[in-house]
Short mmCIF file of C-alpha atoms and ligand atoms in Angstrom, two decimals:
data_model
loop_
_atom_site.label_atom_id
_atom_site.label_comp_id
_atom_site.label_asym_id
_atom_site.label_seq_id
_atom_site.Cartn_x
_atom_site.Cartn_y
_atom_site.Cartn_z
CA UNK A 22 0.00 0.00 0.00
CA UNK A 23 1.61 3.70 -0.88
CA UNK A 24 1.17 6.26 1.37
CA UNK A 25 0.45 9.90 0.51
CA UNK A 26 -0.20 12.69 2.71
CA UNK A 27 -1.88 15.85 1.42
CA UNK A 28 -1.33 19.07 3.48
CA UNK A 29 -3.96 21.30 3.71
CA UNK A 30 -8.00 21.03 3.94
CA UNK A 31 -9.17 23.85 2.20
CA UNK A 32 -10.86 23.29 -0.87
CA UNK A 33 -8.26 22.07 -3.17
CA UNK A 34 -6.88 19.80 -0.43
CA UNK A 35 -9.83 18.07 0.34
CA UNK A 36 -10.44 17.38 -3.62
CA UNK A 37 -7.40 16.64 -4.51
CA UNK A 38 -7.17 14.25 -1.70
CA UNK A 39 -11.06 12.40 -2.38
CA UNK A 40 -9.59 12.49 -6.19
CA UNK A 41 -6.34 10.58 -5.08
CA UNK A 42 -8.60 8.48 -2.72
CA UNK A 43 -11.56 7.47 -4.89
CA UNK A 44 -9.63 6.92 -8.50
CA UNK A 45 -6.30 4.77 -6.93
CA UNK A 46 -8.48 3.39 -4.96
CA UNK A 47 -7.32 0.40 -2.84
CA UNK A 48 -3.45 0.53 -4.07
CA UNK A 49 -2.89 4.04 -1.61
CA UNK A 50 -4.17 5.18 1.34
CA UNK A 51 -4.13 9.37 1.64
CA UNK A 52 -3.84 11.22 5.31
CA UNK A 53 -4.99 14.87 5.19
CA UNK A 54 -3.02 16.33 7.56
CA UNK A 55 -3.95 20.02 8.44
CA UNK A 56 -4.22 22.63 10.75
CA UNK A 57 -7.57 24.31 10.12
CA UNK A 58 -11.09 22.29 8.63
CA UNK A 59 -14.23 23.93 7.50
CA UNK A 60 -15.51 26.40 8.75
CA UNK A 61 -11.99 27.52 9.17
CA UNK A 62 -10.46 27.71 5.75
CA UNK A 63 -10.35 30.36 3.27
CA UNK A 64 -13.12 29.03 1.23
CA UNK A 65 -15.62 28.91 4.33
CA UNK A 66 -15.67 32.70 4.18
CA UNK A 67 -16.15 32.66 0.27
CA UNK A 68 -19.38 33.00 -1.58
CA UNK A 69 -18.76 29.56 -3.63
CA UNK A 70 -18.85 31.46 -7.38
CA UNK A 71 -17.91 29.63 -10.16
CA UNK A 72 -15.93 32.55 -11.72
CA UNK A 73 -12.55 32.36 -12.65
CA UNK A 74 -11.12 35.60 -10.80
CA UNK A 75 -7.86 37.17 -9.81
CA UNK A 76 -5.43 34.67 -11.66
CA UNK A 77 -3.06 36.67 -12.78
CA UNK A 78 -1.11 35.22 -15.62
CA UNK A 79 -2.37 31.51 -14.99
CA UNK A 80 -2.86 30.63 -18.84
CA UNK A 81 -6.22 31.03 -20.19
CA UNK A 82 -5.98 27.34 -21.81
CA UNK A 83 -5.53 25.75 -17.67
CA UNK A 84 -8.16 28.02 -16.40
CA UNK A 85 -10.35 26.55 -18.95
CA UNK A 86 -9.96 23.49 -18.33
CA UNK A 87 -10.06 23.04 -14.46
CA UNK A 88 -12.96 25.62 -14.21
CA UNK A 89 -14.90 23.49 -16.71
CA UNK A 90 -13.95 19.73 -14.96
CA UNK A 91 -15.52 21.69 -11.72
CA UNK A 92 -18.41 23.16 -13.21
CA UNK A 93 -19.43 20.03 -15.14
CA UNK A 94 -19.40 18.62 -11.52
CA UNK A 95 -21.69 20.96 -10.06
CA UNK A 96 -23.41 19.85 -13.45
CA UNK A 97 -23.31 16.21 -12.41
CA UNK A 98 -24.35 16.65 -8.67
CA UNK A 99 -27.27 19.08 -9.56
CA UNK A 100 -28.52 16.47 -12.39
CA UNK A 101 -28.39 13.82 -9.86
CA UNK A 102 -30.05 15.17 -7.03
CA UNK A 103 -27.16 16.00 -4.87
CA UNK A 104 -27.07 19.57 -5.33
CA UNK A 105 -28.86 20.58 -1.75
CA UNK A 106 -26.65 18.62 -0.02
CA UNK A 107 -23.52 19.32 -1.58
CA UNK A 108 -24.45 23.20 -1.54
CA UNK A 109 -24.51 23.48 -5.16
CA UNK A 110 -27.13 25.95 -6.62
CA UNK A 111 -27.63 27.13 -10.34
CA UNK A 112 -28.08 30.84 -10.66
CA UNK A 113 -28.47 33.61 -13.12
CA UNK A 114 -25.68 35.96 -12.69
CA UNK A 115 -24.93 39.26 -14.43
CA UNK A 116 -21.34 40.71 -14.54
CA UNK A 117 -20.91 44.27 -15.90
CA UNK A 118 -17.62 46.04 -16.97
CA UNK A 119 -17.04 49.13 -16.96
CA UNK A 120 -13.39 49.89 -18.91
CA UNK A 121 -13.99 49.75 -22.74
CA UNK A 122 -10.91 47.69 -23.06
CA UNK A 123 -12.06 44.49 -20.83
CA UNK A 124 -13.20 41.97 -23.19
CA UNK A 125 -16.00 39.41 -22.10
CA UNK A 126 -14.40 36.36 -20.83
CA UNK A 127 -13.80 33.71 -22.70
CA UNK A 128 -15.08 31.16 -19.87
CA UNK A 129 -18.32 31.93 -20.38
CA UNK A 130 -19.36 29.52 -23.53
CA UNK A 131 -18.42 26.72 -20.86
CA UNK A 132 -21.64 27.31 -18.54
CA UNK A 133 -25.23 25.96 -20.07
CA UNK A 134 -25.88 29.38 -21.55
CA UNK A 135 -24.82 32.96 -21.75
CA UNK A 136 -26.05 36.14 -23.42
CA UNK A 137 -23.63 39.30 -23.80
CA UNK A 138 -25.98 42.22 -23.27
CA UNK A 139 -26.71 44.65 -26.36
CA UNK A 140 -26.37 48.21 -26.35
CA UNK A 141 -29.48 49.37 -25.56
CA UNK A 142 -29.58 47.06 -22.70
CA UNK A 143 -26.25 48.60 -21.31
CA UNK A 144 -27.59 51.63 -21.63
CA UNK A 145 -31.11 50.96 -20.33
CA UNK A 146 -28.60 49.44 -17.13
CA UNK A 147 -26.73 53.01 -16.55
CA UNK A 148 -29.79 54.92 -16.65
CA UNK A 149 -30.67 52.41 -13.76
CA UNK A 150 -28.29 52.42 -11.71
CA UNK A 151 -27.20 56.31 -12.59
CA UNK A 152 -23.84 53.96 -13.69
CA UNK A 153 -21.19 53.93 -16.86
CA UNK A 154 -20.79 50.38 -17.62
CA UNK A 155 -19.85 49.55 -21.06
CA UNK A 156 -20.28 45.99 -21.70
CA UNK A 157 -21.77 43.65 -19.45
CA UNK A 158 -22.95 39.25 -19.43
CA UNK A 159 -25.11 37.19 -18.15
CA UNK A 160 -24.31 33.79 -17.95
CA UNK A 161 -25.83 30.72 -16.00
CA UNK A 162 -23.16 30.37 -13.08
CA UNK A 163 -23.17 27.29 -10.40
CA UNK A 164 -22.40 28.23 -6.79
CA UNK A 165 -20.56 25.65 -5.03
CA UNK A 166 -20.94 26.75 -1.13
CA UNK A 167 -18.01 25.83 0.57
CA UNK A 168 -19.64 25.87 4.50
CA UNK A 169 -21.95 22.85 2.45
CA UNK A 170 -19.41 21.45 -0.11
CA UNK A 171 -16.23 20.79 1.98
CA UNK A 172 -18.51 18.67 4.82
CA UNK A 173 -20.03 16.72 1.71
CA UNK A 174 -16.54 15.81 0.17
CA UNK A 175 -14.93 14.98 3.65
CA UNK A 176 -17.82 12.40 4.35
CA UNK A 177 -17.03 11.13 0.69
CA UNK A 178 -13.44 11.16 1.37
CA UNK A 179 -13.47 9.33 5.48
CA UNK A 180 -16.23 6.35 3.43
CA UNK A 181 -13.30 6.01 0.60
CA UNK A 182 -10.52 4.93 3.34
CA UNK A 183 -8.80 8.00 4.02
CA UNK A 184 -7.16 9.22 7.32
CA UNK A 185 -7.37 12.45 8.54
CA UNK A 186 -4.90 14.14 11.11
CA UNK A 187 -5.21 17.46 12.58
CA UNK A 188 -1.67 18.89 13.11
CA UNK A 189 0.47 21.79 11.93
CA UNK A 190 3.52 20.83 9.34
CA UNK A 191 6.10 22.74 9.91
CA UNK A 192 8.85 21.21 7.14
CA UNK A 193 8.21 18.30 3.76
CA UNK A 194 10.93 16.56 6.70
CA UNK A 195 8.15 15.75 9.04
CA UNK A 196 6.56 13.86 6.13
CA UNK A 197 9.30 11.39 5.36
CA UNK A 198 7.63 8.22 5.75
CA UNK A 199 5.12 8.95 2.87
CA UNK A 200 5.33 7.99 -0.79
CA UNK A 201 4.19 11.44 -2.23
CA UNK A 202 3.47 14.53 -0.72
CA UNK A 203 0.58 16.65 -2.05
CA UNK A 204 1.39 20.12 -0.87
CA UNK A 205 -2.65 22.42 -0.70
CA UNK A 206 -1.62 24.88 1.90
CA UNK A 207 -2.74 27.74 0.14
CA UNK A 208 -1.47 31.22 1.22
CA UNK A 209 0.14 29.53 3.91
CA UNK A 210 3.07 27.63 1.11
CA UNK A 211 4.78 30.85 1.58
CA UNK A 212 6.35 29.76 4.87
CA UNK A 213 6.46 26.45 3.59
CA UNK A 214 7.77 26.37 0.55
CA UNK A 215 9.36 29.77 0.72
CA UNK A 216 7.52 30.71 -2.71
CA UNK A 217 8.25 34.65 -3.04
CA UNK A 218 5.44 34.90 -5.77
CA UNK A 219 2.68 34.30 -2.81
CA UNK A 220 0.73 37.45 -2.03
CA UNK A 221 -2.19 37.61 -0.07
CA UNK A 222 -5.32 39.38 -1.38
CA UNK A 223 -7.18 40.27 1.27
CA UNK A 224 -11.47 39.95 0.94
CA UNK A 225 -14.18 41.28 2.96
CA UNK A 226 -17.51 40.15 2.92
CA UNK A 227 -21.46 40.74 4.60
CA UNK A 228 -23.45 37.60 5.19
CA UNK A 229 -26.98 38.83 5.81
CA UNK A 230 -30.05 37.69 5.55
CA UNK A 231 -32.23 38.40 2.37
CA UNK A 232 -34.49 35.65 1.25
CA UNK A 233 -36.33 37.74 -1.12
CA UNK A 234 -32.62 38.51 -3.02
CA UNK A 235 -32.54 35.72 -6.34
CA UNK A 236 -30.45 37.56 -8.60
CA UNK A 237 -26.38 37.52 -8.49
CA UNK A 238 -24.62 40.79 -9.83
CA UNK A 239 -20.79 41.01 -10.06
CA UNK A 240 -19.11 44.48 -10.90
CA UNK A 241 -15.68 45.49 -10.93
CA UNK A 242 -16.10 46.82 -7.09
CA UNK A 243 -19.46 44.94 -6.07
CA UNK A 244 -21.41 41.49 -5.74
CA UNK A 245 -24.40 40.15 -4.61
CA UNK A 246 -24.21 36.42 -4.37
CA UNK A 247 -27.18 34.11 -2.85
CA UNK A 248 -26.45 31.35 -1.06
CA UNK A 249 -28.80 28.98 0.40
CA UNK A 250 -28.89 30.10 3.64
CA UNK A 251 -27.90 33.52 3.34
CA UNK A 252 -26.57 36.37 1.13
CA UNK A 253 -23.29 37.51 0.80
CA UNK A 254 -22.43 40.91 -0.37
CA UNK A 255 -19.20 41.56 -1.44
CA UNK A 256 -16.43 42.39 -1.30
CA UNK A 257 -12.73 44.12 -1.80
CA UNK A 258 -10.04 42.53 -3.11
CA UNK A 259 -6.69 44.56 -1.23
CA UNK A 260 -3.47 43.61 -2.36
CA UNK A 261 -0.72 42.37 -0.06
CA UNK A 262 -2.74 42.72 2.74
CA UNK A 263 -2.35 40.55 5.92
CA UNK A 264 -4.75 42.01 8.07
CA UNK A 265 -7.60 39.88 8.72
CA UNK A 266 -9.60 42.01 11.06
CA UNK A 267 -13.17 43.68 9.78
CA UNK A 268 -12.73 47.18 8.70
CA UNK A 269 -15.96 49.11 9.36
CA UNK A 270 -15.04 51.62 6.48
CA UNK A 271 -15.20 48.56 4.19
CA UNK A 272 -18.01 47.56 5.67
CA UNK A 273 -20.18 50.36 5.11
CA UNK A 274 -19.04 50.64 1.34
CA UNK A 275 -19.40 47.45 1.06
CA UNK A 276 -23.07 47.80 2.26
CA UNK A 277 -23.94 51.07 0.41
CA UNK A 278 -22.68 49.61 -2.84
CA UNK A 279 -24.89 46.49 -2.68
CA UNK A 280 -27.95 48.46 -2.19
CA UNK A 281 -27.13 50.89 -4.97
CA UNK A 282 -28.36 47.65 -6.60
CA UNK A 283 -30.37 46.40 -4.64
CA UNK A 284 -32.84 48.80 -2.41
CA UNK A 285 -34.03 46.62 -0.44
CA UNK A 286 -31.39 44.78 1.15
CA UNK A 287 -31.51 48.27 3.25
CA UNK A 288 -33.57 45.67 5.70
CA UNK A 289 -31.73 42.60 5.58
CA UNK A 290 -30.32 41.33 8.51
CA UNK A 291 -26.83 41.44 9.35
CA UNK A 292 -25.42 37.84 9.85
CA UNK A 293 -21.97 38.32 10.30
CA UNK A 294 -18.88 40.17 8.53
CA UNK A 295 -16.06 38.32 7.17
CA UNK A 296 -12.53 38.72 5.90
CA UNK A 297 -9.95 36.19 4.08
CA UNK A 298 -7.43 36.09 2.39
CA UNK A 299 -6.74 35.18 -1.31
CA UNK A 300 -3.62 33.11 -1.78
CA UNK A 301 -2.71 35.53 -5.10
CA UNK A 302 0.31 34.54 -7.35
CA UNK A 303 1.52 35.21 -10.60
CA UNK A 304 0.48 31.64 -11.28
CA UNK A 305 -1.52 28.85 -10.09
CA UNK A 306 1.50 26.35 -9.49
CA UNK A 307 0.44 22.62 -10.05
CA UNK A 308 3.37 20.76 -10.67
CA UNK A 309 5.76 18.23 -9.36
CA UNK A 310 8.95 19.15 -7.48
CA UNK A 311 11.64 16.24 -6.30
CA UNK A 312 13.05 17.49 -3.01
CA UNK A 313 16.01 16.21 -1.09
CA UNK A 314 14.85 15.61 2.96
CA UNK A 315 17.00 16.61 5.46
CA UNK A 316 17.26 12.44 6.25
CA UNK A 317 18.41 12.15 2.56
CA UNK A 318 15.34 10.83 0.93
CA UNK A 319 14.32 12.35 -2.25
CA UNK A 320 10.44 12.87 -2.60
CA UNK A 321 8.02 14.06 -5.30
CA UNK A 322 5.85 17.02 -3.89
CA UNK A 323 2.95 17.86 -6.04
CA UNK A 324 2.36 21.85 -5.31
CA UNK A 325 -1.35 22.89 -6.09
CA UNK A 326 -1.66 26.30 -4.57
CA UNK A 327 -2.19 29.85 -5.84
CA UNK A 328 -5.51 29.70 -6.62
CA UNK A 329 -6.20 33.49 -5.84
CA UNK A 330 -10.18 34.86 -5.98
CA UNK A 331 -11.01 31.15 -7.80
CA UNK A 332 -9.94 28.18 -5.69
CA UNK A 333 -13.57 26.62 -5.50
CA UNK A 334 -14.24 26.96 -9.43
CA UNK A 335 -10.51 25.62 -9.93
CA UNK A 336 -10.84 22.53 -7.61
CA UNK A 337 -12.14 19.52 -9.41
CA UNK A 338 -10.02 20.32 -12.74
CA UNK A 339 -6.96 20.83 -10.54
CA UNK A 340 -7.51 17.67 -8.07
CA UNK A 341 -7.71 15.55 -11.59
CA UNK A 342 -4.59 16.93 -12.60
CA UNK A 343 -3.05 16.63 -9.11
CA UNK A 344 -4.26 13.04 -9.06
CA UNK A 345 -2.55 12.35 -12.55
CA UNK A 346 0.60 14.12 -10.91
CA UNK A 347 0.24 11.63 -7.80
CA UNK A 348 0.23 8.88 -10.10
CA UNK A 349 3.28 9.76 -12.06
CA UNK A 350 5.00 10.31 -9.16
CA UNK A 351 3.92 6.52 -7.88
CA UNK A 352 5.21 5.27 -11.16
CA UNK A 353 8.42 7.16 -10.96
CA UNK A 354 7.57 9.16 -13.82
CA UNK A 355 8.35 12.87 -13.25
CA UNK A 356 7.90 14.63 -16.46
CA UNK A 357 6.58 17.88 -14.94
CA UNK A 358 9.16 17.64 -12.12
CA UNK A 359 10.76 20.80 -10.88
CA UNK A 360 13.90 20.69 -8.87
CA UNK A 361 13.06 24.24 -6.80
CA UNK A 362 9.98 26.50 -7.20
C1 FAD B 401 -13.81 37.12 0.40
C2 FAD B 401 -13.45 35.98 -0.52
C3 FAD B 401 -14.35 35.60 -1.50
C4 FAD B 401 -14.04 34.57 -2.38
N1 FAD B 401 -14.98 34.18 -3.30
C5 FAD B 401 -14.72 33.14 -4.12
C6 FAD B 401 -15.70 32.68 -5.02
O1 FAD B 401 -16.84 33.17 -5.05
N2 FAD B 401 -15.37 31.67 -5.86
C7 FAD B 401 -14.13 31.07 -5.85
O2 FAD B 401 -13.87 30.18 -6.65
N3 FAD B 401 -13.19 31.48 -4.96
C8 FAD B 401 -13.45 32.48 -4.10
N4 FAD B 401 -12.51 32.91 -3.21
C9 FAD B 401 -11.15 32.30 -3.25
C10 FAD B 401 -11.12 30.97 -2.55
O3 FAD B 401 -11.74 31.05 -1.31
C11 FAD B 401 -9.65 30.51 -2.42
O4 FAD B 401 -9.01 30.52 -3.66
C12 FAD B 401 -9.62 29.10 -1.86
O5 FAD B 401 -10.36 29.02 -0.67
C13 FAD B 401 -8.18 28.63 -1.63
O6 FAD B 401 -8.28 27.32 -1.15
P1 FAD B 401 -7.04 26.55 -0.58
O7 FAD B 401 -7.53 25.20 -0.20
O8 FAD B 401 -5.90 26.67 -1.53
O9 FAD B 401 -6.59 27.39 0.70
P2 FAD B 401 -7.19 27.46 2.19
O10 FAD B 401 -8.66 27.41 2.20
O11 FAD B 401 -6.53 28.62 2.82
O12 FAD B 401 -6.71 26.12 2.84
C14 FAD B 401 -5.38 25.89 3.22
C15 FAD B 401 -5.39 24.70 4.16
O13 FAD B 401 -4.06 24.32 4.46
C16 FAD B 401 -3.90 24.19 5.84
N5 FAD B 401 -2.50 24.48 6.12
C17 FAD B 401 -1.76 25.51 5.64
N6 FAD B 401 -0.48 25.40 6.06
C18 FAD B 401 -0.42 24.27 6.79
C19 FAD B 401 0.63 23.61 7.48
N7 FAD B 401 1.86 24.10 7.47
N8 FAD B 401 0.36 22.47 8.15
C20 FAD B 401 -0.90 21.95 8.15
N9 FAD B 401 -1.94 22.53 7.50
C21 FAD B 401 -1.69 23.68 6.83
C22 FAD B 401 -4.88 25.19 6.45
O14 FAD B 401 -5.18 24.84 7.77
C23 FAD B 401 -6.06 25.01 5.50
O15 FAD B 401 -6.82 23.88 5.90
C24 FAD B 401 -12.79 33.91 -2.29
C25 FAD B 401 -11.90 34.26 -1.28
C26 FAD B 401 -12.22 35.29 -0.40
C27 FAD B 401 -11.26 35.65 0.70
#
């Protein structure tokens, strides 16, 4: 039996280690081994949209793929029933841009259907919302709520054989005993892995409580997202920014913006604030490094971090290709190895 350990249980961790689990099935056993679980990872303060967002210069052709892998999931789960329990919701959303240069993204043909709004409808928008937006999409998003999803898959993952241990990793060392290493410690690589190209991005977020809000509406400094039990309005997105307390100046743009759009949230209920942070880099990194341990053993680690404002509409396509990583590695195949990051 082979032995891998994944580090981290934030989204990508947890999929990338039912992914190991489920498709090597009985030939490896995988041990999470982290620190924090939901509701305590970066995802759990996230509203769950499938929108590929802040990834930098992560090529267009891998941000394709893995966000379509994950939202043919959501697909899957929805078709089958699943969706409530999984967190998974299908939802209208409408993004508008406002800087005549920003073309409509290219991800959109991969959801079930999208319409890129005319001119008159643009215009008939700004009148609206007194606003200058020049183009604008709406496309038929999934939302994949972490507080619902990560439980789900961790259930999945403990009925598949896999071991779980709460504990902080301080050094790949600690991990010696293990076949492959699959490293999903988001933000947190940095002290790991000493990656210079990690960068928090901080967010801040309002859940409150709006049953009568359906719609989801994404501009360059606003959302309103609905999830199930809740709505969360959103958000900043601060650069190199470690502070995770709540800033009531945020706050209250936060709140004024959302209601720009949407009077009546005036009313809703305050659930709670939130802040995270974004584990931004100049790249998603999913590939395979060989490192020397201190007790001379050399080891593949399989890096999947840097998923930035997108790690839940990444995670499926980028546990598959972690998994296919994982089983190179097992095979001593290390095409995509790395000797340093
Ligand atoms: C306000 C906000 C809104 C967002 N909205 C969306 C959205 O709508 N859609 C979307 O796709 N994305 C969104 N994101 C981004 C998304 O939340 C992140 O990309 C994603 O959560 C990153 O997941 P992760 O598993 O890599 O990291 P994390 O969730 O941070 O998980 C890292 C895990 O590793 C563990 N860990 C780290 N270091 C160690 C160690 N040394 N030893 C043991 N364990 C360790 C931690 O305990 C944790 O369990 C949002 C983020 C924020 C902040």
């Amino acid at each position: 039996m082979r032995q891998i350990a994944v580090i981290g249980a934030g989204v990508i961790g947890v999929t990338s280690a039912l992914e190991v689990q489920t498709k090597l099935g009985k030939s490896v056993t995988v041990t999470i081994f982290s620190d924090r679980f939901s509701p305590n990872t970066t995802g759990d303060v996230s509203a769950g949209l499938w929108t590929p967002y802040i990834l930098q210069d992560t090529p267009m052709d891998n941000i394709i793929k893995w966000s379509k892998e994950t939202y043919d999931y959501a697909l899957k789960l929805w078709q089958d029933g699943e969706a409530e329990k999984a967190g998974i919701s299908l939802q209208v959303m409408t993004e508008l841009l406002d800087k005549p240069e920003e073309q409509i993204p290219e991800w959109v043909s991969l959801t079930l259907g999208h319409c890129i709004l005319d001119a008159n409808q643009i215009a008939a928008i700004n009148r609206k919302y007194r606003a200058n937006y020049c183009k604008g999409v709406t496309f038929t998003a999934f939302i994949l709520e972490p507080q619902r999803l990560l439980p789900f898959l961790m259930e999945q993952f403990k009925k598949a054989g896999g071991k779980i241990i709460q504990r902080k990793i301080n050094s790949f060392d600690e991990l010696s005993s293990y076949d492959v290493i699959v490293n999903c410690t988001g933000l947190e690589a940095k002290q790991l892995t000493d990656d210079k190209l990690l960068q928090p991005v901080r967010g801040q977020i309002m859940r409150v409580e709006a049953p009568g809000q359906f719609h989801c509406i994404m501009e360059p400094e606003t959302y309103i997202i609905p999830n199930m039990d809740c709505v969360i309005l959103g958000g900043t997105h601060q650069e190199n920014s470690w502070d995770l307390n709540v800033s009531k100046s945020d706050a209250d743009g936060i709140a004024q913006r959302c209601r720009q759009f949407s009077p009546s949230l005036e009313s809703s209920k305050l659930i709670k604030h939130m802040v995270g942070l974004r584990p931004g880099r100049s790249s998603v990194i999913l590939r395979t490094e060989i490192r020397t341990l201190r007790d001379g053993k050399r080891i593949p680690i399989v890096h999947n971090y840097g998923h930035g404002g997108s790690g839940v509409t990444l995670s499926i396509g980028c546990a598959t290709s972690a998994r296919k990583l994982v089983e190179d590695a097992l095979i001593g195949n290390f095409q995509n190895k790395i000797s340093k990051l």
